[in-house]
PDB file of C-alpha atoms and ligand atoms in Angstrom:
ATOM      1  CA  UNK A   1     107.269 152.538 108.164  1.00  0.00           C
ATOM      2  CA  UNK A   2     106.114 149.964 110.694  1.00  0.00           C
ATOM      3  CA  UNK A   3     108.398 148.910 113.537  1.00  0.00           C
ATOM      4  CA  UNK A   4     107.153 146.254 115.912  1.00  0.00           C
ATOM      5  CA  UNK A   5     109.284 145.189 118.851  1.00  0.00           C
ATOM      6  CA  UNK A   6     108.642 142.270 121.199  1.00  0.00           C
ATOM      7  CA  UNK A   7     104.912 142.642 120.861  1.00  0.00           C
ATOM      8  CA  UNK A   8     102.961 140.674 123.408  1.00  0.00           C
ATOM      9  CA  UNK A   9      99.271 140.091 123.761  1.00  0.00           C
ATOM     10  CA  UNK A  10      97.482 137.770 126.099  1.00  0.00           C
ATOM     11  CA  UNK A  11      93.815 137.112 126.670  1.00  0.00           C
ATOM     12  CA  UNK A  12      93.796 136.041 130.313  1.00  0.00           C
ATOM     13  CA  UNK A  13      96.287 133.222 130.569  1.00  0.00           C
ATOM     14  CA  UNK A  14      96.375 132.659 126.800  1.00  0.00           C
ATOM     15  CA  UNK A  15      99.496 134.142 125.177  1.00  0.00           C
ATOM     16  CA  UNK A  16      98.343 134.999 121.669  1.00  0.00           C
ATOM     17  CA  UNK A  17     101.335 137.089 120.548  1.00  0.00           C
ATOM     18  CA  UNK A  18     104.705 136.083 121.964  1.00  0.00           C
ATOM     19  CA  UNK A  19     107.403 138.713 121.535  1.00  0.00           C
ATOM     20  CA  UNK A  20     106.745 139.505 117.888  1.00  0.00           C
ATOM     21  CA  UNK A  21     109.366 141.686 116.187  1.00  0.00           C
ATOM     22  CA  UNK A  22     109.348 142.886 112.579  1.00  0.00           C
ATOM     23  CA  UNK A  23     109.743 145.919 110.312  1.00  0.00           C
ATOM     24  CA  UNK A  24     107.882 146.889 107.181  1.00  0.00           C
ATOM     25  CA  UNK A  25     109.565 149.344 104.826  1.00  0.00           C
ATOM     26  CA  UNK A  26     107.762 151.904 102.613  1.00  0.00           C
ATOM     27  CA  UNK A  27     106.167 150.298  99.554  1.00  0.00           C
ATOM     28  CA  UNK A  28     106.702 146.811 100.870  1.00  0.00           C
ATOM     29  CA  UNK A  29     104.011 144.134 100.556  1.00  0.00           C
ATOM     30  CA  UNK A  30     104.078 141.567 103.354  1.00  0.00           C
ATOM     31  CA  UNK A  31     101.907 138.459 103.186  1.00  0.00           C
ATOM     32  CA  UNK A  32     101.118 136.760 106.489  1.00  0.00           C
ATOM     33  CA  UNK A  33     100.232 133.074 106.357  1.00  0.00           C
ATOM     34  CA  UNK A  34      99.743 130.508 109.087  1.00  0.00           C
ATOM     35  CA  UNK A  35      97.214 128.206 110.710  1.00  0.00           C
ATOM     36  CA  UNK A  36      93.956 129.373 112.226  1.00  0.00           C
ATOM     37  CA  UNK A  37      94.444 130.635 115.790  1.00  0.00           C
ATOM     38  CA  UNK A  38      98.129 131.502 115.275  1.00  0.00           C
ATOM     39  CA  UNK A  39      97.549 135.200 116.064  1.00  0.00           C
ATOM     40  CA  UNK A  40      97.424 136.735 112.578  1.00  0.00           C
ATOM     41  CA  UNK A  41      94.254 138.786 113.155  1.00  0.00           C
ATOM     42  CA  UNK A  42      95.339 139.841 116.636  1.00  0.00           C
ATOM     43  CA  UNK A  43      98.635 141.093 115.209  1.00  0.00           C
ATOM     44  CA  UNK A  44      96.882 143.196 112.522  1.00  0.00           C
ATOM     45  CA  UNK A  45      94.224 144.455 114.933  1.00  0.00           C
ATOM     46  CA  UNK A  46      96.956 145.527 117.368  1.00  0.00           C
ATOM     47  CA  UNK A  47      98.521 147.753 114.718  1.00  0.00           C
ATOM     48  CA  UNK A  48      95.302 149.775 114.362  1.00  0.00           C
ATOM     49  CA  UNK A  49      94.501 149.687 118.084  1.00  0.00           C
ATOM     50  CA  UNK A  50      91.486 147.406 117.743  1.00  0.00           C
ATOM     51  CA  UNK A  51      93.321 145.332 120.355  1.00  0.00           C
ATOM     52  CA  UNK A  52      95.422 146.717 123.199  1.00  0.00           C
ATOM     53  CA  UNK A  53      98.657 144.819 123.548  1.00  0.00           C
ATOM     54  CA  UNK A  54     100.047 143.758 126.897  1.00  0.00           C
ATOM     55  CA  UNK A  55     103.691 144.456 126.108  1.00  0.00           C
ATOM     56  CA  UNK A  56     106.184 145.611 123.510  1.00  0.00           C
ATOM     57  CA  UNK A  57     106.272 148.532 121.091  1.00  0.00           C
ATOM     58  CA  UNK A  58     104.665 149.624 117.826  1.00  0.00           C
ATOM     59  CA  UNK A  59     105.895 152.600 115.849  1.00  0.00           C
ATOM     60  CA  UNK A  60     104.066 153.767 112.706  1.00  0.00           C
ATOM     61  CA  UNK A  61     105.814 156.214 110.351  1.00  0.00           C
ATOM     62  CA  UNK A  62     108.174 157.178 113.159  1.00  0.00           C
ATOM     63  CA  UNK A  63     105.431 157.760 115.737  1.00  0.00           C
ATOM     64  CA  UNK A  64     105.141 155.562 118.811  1.00  0.00           C
ATOM     65  CA  UNK A  65     101.681 154.092 119.233  1.00  0.00           C
ATOM     66  CA  UNK A  66     102.773 151.977 122.165  1.00  0.00           C
ATOM     67  CA  UNK A  67     106.185 151.862 123.788  1.00  0.00           C
ATOM     68  CA  UNK A  68     107.089 149.033 126.154  1.00  0.00           C
ATOM     69  CA  UNK A  69     103.404 148.399 126.767  1.00  0.00           C
ATOM     70  CA  UNK A  70     102.437 152.052 127.445  1.00  0.00           C
ATOM     71  CA  UNK A  71     100.122 153.732 124.973  1.00  0.00           C
ATOM     72  CA  UNK A  72     100.485 157.314 123.814  1.00  0.00           C
ATOM     73  CA  UNK A  73      97.620 159.834 124.334  1.00  0.00           C
ATOM     74  CA  UNK A  74      94.215 159.068 122.833  1.00  0.00           C
ATOM     75  CA  UNK A  75      94.566 162.045 120.461  1.00  0.00           C
ATOM     76  CA  UNK A  76      97.892 160.714 119.196  1.00  0.00           C
ATOM     77  CA  UNK A  77      96.446 157.196 118.918  1.00  0.00           C
ATOM     78  CA  UNK A  78      93.659 158.527 116.669  1.00  0.00           C
ATOM     79  CA  UNK A  79      96.150 160.447 114.563  1.00  0.00           C
ATOM     80  CA  UNK A  80      98.494 157.461 114.141  1.00  0.00           C
ATOM     81  CA  UNK A  81      95.783 154.898 113.409  1.00  0.00           C
ATOM     82  CA  UNK A  82      94.126 157.196 110.852  1.00  0.00           C
ATOM     83  CA  UNK A  83      97.226 156.745 108.662  1.00  0.00           C
ATOM     84  CA  UNK A  84      96.219 153.094 108.220  1.00  0.00           C
ATOM     85  CA  UNK A  85      93.264 151.560 106.422  1.00  0.00           C
ATOM     86  CA  UNK A  86      91.967 148.115 107.280  1.00  0.00           C
ATOM     87  CA  UNK A  87      89.931 145.638 105.251  1.00  0.00           C
ATOM     88  CA  UNK A  88      88.197 142.777 107.054  1.00  0.00           C
ATOM     89  CA  UNK A  89      87.131 139.307 106.024  1.00  0.00           C
ATOM     90  CA  UNK A  90      83.435 140.141 106.457  1.00  0.00           C
ATOM     91  CA  UNK A  91      83.614 143.577 104.799  1.00  0.00           C
ATOM     92  CA  UNK A  92      82.120 145.402 107.843  1.00  0.00           C
ATOM     93  CA  UNK A  93      80.178 147.851 105.663  1.00  0.00           C
ATOM     94  CA  UNK A  94      77.445 149.927 107.306  1.00  0.00           C
ATOM     95  CA  UNK A  95      74.249 148.278 106.008  1.00  0.00           C
ATOM     96  CA  UNK A  96      72.065 151.367 106.556  1.00  0.00           C
ATOM     97  CA  UNK A  97      74.337 153.634 104.492  1.00  0.00           C
ATOM     98  CA  UNK A  98      74.665 153.842 100.724  1.00  0.00           C
ATOM     99  CA  UNK A  99      77.983 152.841  99.179  1.00  0.00           C
ATOM    100  CA  UNK A 100      78.942 156.500  98.799  1.00  0.00           C
ATOM    101  CA  UNK A 101      78.054 157.257 102.423  1.00  0.00           C
ATOM    102  CA  UNK A 102      80.077 154.240 103.572  1.00  0.00           C
ATOM    103  CA  UNK A 103      83.079 155.876 101.925  1.00  0.00           C
ATOM    104  CA  UNK A 104      82.348 159.416 103.054  1.00  0.00           C
ATOM    105  CA  UNK A 105      81.330 158.899 106.681  1.00  0.00           C
ATOM    106  CA  UNK A 106      84.802 158.898 108.268  1.00  0.00           C
ATOM    107  CA  UNK A 107      86.267 161.771 106.212  1.00  0.00           C
ATOM    108  CA  UNK A 108      83.135 163.885 106.756  1.00  0.00           C
ATOM    109  CA  UNK A 109      83.372 163.278 110.496  1.00  0.00           C
ATOM    110  CA  UNK A 110      87.062 164.183 110.560  1.00  0.00           C
ATOM    111  CA  UNK A 111      86.499 167.355 108.456  1.00  0.00           C
ATOM    112  CA  UNK A 112      90.073 167.487 107.187  1.00  0.00           C
ATOM    113  CA  UNK A 113      88.826 168.108 103.653  1.00  0.00           C
ATOM    114  CA  UNK A 114      85.905 169.997 102.161  1.00  0.00           C
ATOM    115  CA  UNK A 115      82.690 168.178 101.255  1.00  0.00           C
ATOM    116  CA  UNK A 116      83.514 168.740  97.567  1.00  0.00           C
ATOM    117  CA  UNK A 117      86.947 167.170  97.957  1.00  0.00           C
ATOM    118  CA  UNK A 118      85.462 164.204  99.813  1.00  0.00           C
ATOM    119  CA  UNK A 119      82.790 163.661  97.161  1.00  0.00           C
ATOM    120  CA  UNK A 120      85.364 163.873  94.366  1.00  0.00           C
ATOM    121  CA  UNK A 121      87.550 161.367  96.173  1.00  0.00           C
ATOM    122  CA  UNK A 122      84.789 158.831  96.782  1.00  0.00           C
ATOM    123  CA  UNK A 123      83.825 159.042  93.111  1.00  0.00           C
ATOM    124  CA  UNK A 124      87.440 158.548  92.043  1.00  0.00           C
ATOM    125  CA  UNK A 125      87.997 155.588  94.384  1.00  0.00           C
ATOM    126  CA  UNK A 126      84.766 153.836  93.383  1.00  0.00           C
ATOM    127  CA  UNK A 127      85.863 154.173  89.750  1.00  0.00           C
ATOM    128  CA  UNK A 128      89.268 152.774  90.689  1.00  0.00           C
ATOM    129  CA  UNK A 129      87.711 149.594  92.115  1.00  0.00           C
ATOM    130  CA  UNK A 130      85.326 149.323  89.155  1.00  0.00           C
ATOM    131  CA  UNK A 131      82.153 150.364  90.980  1.00  0.00           C
ATOM    132  CA  UNK A 132      81.490 153.878  89.661  1.00  0.00           C
ATOM    133  CA  UNK A 133      77.849 152.957  89.010  1.00  0.00           C
ATOM    134  CA  UNK A 134      77.176 151.686  92.561  1.00  0.00           C
ATOM    135  CA  UNK A 135      77.556 154.914  94.572  1.00  0.00           C
ATOM    136  CA  UNK A 136      73.881 155.199  95.457  1.00  0.00           C
ATOM    137  CA  UNK A 137      72.975 151.588  96.181  1.00  0.00           C
ATOM    138  CA  UNK A 138      72.979 149.868  99.558  1.00  0.00           C
ATOM    139  CA  UNK A 139      75.530 147.151 100.397  1.00  0.00           C
ATOM    140  CA  UNK A 140      72.845 144.437 100.586  1.00  0.00           C
ATOM    141  CA  UNK A 141      72.341 144.688  96.814  1.00  0.00           C
ATOM    142  CA  UNK A 142      76.008 143.904  96.082  1.00  0.00           C
ATOM    143  CA  UNK A 143      77.850 140.615  95.593  1.00  0.00           C
ATOM    144  CA  UNK A 144      80.558 139.676  98.101  1.00  0.00           C
ATOM    145  CA  UNK A 145      83.281 140.670  95.661  1.00  0.00           C
ATOM    146  CA  UNK A 146      81.651 144.055  95.112  1.00  0.00           C
ATOM    147  CA  UNK A 147      81.218 144.568  98.863  1.00  0.00           C
ATOM    148  CA  UNK A 148      84.884 143.878  99.429  1.00  0.00           C
ATOM    149  CA  UNK A 149      85.882 146.293  96.679  1.00  0.00           C
ATOM    150  CA  UNK A 150      83.723 148.944  98.383  1.00  0.00           C
ATOM    151  CA  UNK A 151      85.507 148.150 101.645  1.00  0.00           C
ATOM    152  CA  UNK A 152      88.888 148.626  99.951  1.00  0.00           C
ATOM    153  CA  UNK A 153      87.780 151.961  98.461  1.00  0.00           C
ATOM    154  CA  UNK A 154      86.516 153.012 101.893  1.00  0.00           C
ATOM    155  CA  UNK A 155      89.835 152.066 103.501  1.00  0.00           C
ATOM    156  CA  UNK A 156      91.575 154.378 101.015  1.00  0.00           C
ATOM    157  CA  UNK A 157      89.413 157.434 101.691  1.00  0.00           C
ATOM    158  CA  UNK A 158      91.742 158.950 104.286  1.00  0.00           C
ATOM    159  CA  UNK A 159      94.722 158.458 101.930  1.00  0.00           C
ATOM    160  CA  UNK A 160      96.382 155.935 104.234  1.00  0.00           C
ATOM    161  CA  UNK A 161     100.112 155.297 104.194  1.00  0.00           C
ATOM    162  CA  UNK A 162      99.487 151.641 105.020  1.00  0.00           C
ATOM    163  CA  UNK A 163      96.709 149.175 104.165  1.00  0.00           C
ATOM    164  CA  UNK A 164      96.036 146.076 106.255  1.00  0.00           C
ATOM    165  CA  UNK A 165      93.986 143.172 104.913  1.00  0.00           C
ATOM    166  CA  UNK A 166      92.648 140.391 107.124  1.00  0.00           C
ATOM    167  CA  UNK A 167      91.744 137.454 104.856  1.00  0.00           C
ATOM    168  CA  UNK A 168      90.019 139.714 102.335  1.00  0.00           C
ATOM    169  CA  UNK A 169      88.822 136.838 100.139  1.00  0.00           C
ATOM    170  CA  UNK A 170      88.070 134.143 102.725  1.00  0.00           C
ATOM    171  CA  UNK A 171      84.330 134.926 102.839  1.00  0.00           C
ATOM    172  CA  UNK A 172      83.972 134.998  99.056  1.00  0.00           C
ATOM    173  CA  UNK A 173      82.830 132.369  96.597  1.00  0.00           C
ATOM    174  CA  UNK A 174      85.873 131.241  94.601  1.00  0.00           C
ATOM    175  CA  UNK A 175      84.640 132.913  91.416  1.00  0.00           C
ATOM    176  CA  UNK A 176      84.599 136.296  93.201  1.00  0.00           C
ATOM    177  CA  UNK A 177      88.101 136.243  94.695  1.00  0.00           C
ATOM    178  CA  UNK A 178      89.792 137.258  91.429  1.00  0.00           C
ATOM    179  CA  UNK A 179      88.163 140.683  91.204  1.00  0.00           C
ATOM    180  CA  UNK A 180      89.275 141.505  94.765  1.00  0.00           C
ATOM    181  CA  UNK A 181      92.803 140.162  94.322  1.00  0.00           C
ATOM    182  CA  UNK A 182      93.135 142.227  91.133  1.00  0.00           C
ATOM    183  CA  UNK A 183      92.400 145.425  93.074  1.00  0.00           C
ATOM    184  CA  UNK A 184      94.954 144.498  95.755  1.00  0.00           C
ATOM    185  CA  UNK A 185      97.518 143.621  93.094  1.00  0.00           C
ATOM    186  CA  UNK A 186      97.007 147.008  91.451  1.00  0.00           C
ATOM    187  CA  UNK A 187      97.638 148.724  94.808  1.00  0.00           C
ATOM    188  CA  UNK A 188     100.846 146.706  95.163  1.00  0.00           C
ATOM    189  CA  UNK A 189     101.946 147.889  91.725  1.00  0.00           C
ATOM    190  CA  UNK A 190     101.295 151.462  92.870  1.00  0.00           C
ATOM    191  CA  UNK A 191     103.709 150.817  95.753  1.00  0.00           C
ATOM    192  CA  UNK A 192     101.151 150.920  98.540  1.00  0.00           C
ATOM    193  CA  UNK A 193     102.613 149.579 101.794  1.00  0.00           C
ATOM    194  CA  UNK A 194     100.497 146.584 102.753  1.00  0.00           C
ATOM    195  CA  UNK A 195     100.235 143.691 105.168  1.00  0.00           C
ATOM    196  CA  UNK A 196      97.942 141.005 103.799  1.00  0.00           C
ATOM    197  CA  UNK A 197      96.823 138.040 105.894  1.00  0.00           C
ATOM    198  CA  UNK A 198      95.753 135.451 103.363  1.00  0.00           C
ATOM    199  CA  UNK A 199      95.091 131.802 102.582  1.00  0.00           C
ATOM    200  CA  UNK A 200      95.659 132.458  98.886  1.00  0.00           C
ATOM    201  CA  UNK A 201      99.127 130.968  98.636  1.00  0.00           C
ATOM    202  CA  UNK A 202      99.619 131.576  94.939  1.00  0.00           C
ATOM    203  CA  UNK A 203      98.538 135.197  95.359  1.00  0.00           C
ATOM    204  CA  UNK A 204     100.920 135.624  98.311  1.00  0.00           C
ATOM    205  CA  UNK A 205     103.751 134.131  96.311  1.00  0.00           C
ATOM    206  CA  UNK A 206     103.012 136.400  93.411  1.00  0.00           C
ATOM    207  CA  UNK A 207     102.341 139.763  95.059  1.00  0.00           C
ATOM    208  CA  UNK A 208     104.402 139.774  98.277  1.00  0.00           C
ATOM    209  CA  UNK A 209     107.935 141.065  98.733  1.00  0.00           C
ATOM    210  CA  UNK A 210     108.157 139.162 101.989  1.00  0.00           C
ATOM    211  CA  UNK A 211     106.183 136.378 103.653  1.00  0.00           C
ATOM    212  CA  UNK A 212     105.715 135.804 107.384  1.00  0.00           C
ATOM    213  CA  UNK A 213     104.704 132.338 108.509  1.00  0.00           C
ATOM    214  CA  UNK A 214     102.940 132.726 111.853  1.00  0.00           C
ATOM    215  CA  UNK A 215     102.491 129.780 114.148  1.00  0.00           C
ATOM    216  CA  UNK A 216     101.489 129.662 117.770  1.00  0.00           C
ATOM    217  CA  UNK A 217     101.805 133.417 118.416  1.00  0.00           C
ATOM    218  CA  UNK A 218     105.192 133.831 116.749  1.00  0.00           C
ATOM    219  CA  UNK A 219     106.590 134.699 113.358  1.00  0.00           C
ATOM    220  CA  UNK A 220     108.137 131.276 113.055  1.00  0.00           C
ATOM    221  CA  UNK A 221     109.773 131.944 109.718  1.00  0.00           C
ATOM    222  CA  UNK A 222     110.017 134.873 107.326  1.00  0.00           C
ATOM    223  CA  UNK A 223     111.636 135.342 103.953  1.00  0.00           C
ATOM    224  CA  UNK A 224     111.048 136.071 100.300  1.00  0.00           C
ATOM    225  CA  UNK A 225     108.187 134.184  98.634  1.00  0.00           C
ATOM    226  CA  UNK A 226     110.758 131.949  96.931  1.00  0.00           C
ATOM    227  CA  UNK A 227     112.380 131.127 100.263  1.00  0.00           C
ATOM    228  CA  UNK A 228     109.133 130.424 102.119  1.00  0.00           C
ATOM    229  CA  UNK A 229     107.261 128.603  99.364  1.00  0.00           C
ATOM    230  CA  UNK A 230     110.230 127.125  97.514  1.00  0.00           C
ATOM    231  CA  UNK A 231     112.575 126.167 100.298  1.00  0.00           C
ATOM    232  CA  UNK A 232     111.074 126.550 103.785  1.00  0.00           C
ATOM    233  CA  UNK A 233     113.567 126.016 106.594  1.00  0.00           C
ATOM    234  CA  UNK A 234     111.219 124.753 109.281  1.00  0.00           C
ATOM    235  CA  UNK A 235     109.402 121.472 109.354  1.00  0.00           C
ATOM    236  CA  UNK A 236     106.235 123.211 110.609  1.00  0.00           C
ATOM    237  CA  UNK A 237     106.269 125.640 107.670  1.00  0.00           C
ATOM    238  CA  UNK A 238     106.551 122.696 105.304  1.00  0.00           C
ATOM    239  CA  UNK A 239     103.744 120.840 107.037  1.00  0.00           C
ATOM    240  CA  UNK A 240     101.495 123.912 106.878  1.00  0.00           C
ATOM    241  CA  UNK A 241     102.190 124.516 103.192  1.00  0.00           C
ATOM    242  CA  UNK A 242     101.547 120.880 102.361  1.00  0.00           C
ATOM    243  CA  UNK A 243      98.093 121.103 103.932  1.00  0.00           C
ATOM    244  CA  UNK A 244      97.128 124.340 102.178  1.00  0.00           C
TER     245      UNK A 244
HETATM  246  P1  ADP B   1      94.209 133.880 113.518  1.00  0.00           P
HETATM  247  O1  ADP B   1      93.761 135.185 112.938  1.00  0.00           O
HETATM  248  O2  ADP B   1      95.604 133.506 113.151  1.00  0.00           O
HETATM  249  O3  ADP B   1      93.250 132.765 113.222  1.00  0.00           O
HETATM  250  P2  ADP B   1      93.580 135.128 116.047  1.00  0.00           P
HETATM  251  O4  ADP B   1      94.490 136.273 116.169  1.00  0.00           O
HETATM  252  O5  ADP B   1      92.176 135.411 115.627  1.00  0.00           O
HETATM  253  O6  ADP B   1      94.245 134.036 115.101  1.00  0.00           O
HETATM  254  O7  ADP B   1      93.487 134.369 117.425  1.00  0.00           O
HETATM  255  C1  ADP B   1      94.625 133.912 118.092  1.00  0.00           C
HETATM  256  C2  ADP B   1      94.191 133.272 119.398  1.00  0.00           C
HETATM  257  O8  ADP B   1      93.626 134.256 120.244  1.00  0.00           O
HETATM  258  C3  ADP B   1      93.132 132.196 119.248  1.00  0.00           C
HETATM  259  O9  ADP B   1      93.436 131.167 120.167  1.00  0.00           O
HETATM  260  C4  ADP B   1      91.867 132.902 119.634  1.00  0.00           C
HETATM  261  O10 ADP B   1      90.933 132.007 120.149  1.00  0.00           O
HETATM  262  C5  ADP B   1      92.354 133.874 120.679  1.00  0.00           C
HETATM  263  N1  ADP B   1      91.512 135.085 120.766  1.00  0.00           N
HETATM  264  C6  ADP B   1      91.347 136.002 119.777  1.00  0.00           C
HETATM  265  N2  ADP B   1      90.549 137.014 120.179  1.00  0.00           N
HETATM  266  C7  ADP B   1      90.213 136.718 121.470  1.00  0.00           C
HETATM  267  C8  ADP B   1      89.414 137.387 122.450  1.00  0.00           C
HETATM  268  N3  ADP B   1      88.806 138.559 122.191  1.00  0.00           N
HETATM  269  N4  ADP B   1      89.289 136.792 123.660  1.00  0.00           N
HETATM  270  C9  ADP B   1      89.913 135.620 123.931  1.00  0.00           C
HETATM  271  N5  ADP B   1      90.690 134.958 123.053  1.00  0.00           N
HETATM  272  C10 ADP B   1      90.836 135.485 121.835  1.00  0.00           C
HETATM  273 MG1   MG B   2      92.174 135.619 111.679  1.00  0.00          MG
END
């Protein structure tokens, strides 16, 4: 579903991603852990073309987004990236739009579905994340946990094949992380393909099929949650886990 080959990204002379290679299979949940600055966000952002890589290849559902550093056409880029939804640490909701309009803006712009279908879908997704009664309020009136659940519902509006989460609970008060993690866990149970960058080690252990430990622009170690958390091979993985 996702094939990444020798992905490279540098900002000037700083090599942020160094020849990253991995696959994600349909329905798989991958948790990405690792120290701050190791390239986790850059890796996710590259998949949805929020960053342009400087080398390597990304294929999504069999379609090449970038091949050996050359990007496909901008029309194809839009088509490929619209099969993925992304959820950010700081929610990135539009403050001047109601919750419902936050969900409906992208699908209404794309016009792939009728207005009635889009409205029905936003209602259904808000109910799914437990916010059926918040359709007409503005984001500023919501708690952080509610904002993030709106962001997850919004990311689902285009019926993505893949969801990407970049530290979805890092900006939340501890008592609000549970409600967000519950929504993500439910998506995992429904076999949504997901990559989740997280500091929540117990959540990662619990929900992920596979864990990537990123360090210094590389996937230093990957394995099942039991392998990574129970018996890490590398000293630096052990050191990181001890600090978390
Ligand atoms: P992580 O998400 O693991 O904390 P990031 O992917 O955000 O790591 O960042 C990896 C490295 O890339 C860091 O050293 C960061 O400072 C650098 N970096 C990220 N974005 C930019 C940018 N737009 N310009 C320059 N350097 C950047
Ligand atoms: Mg980050």
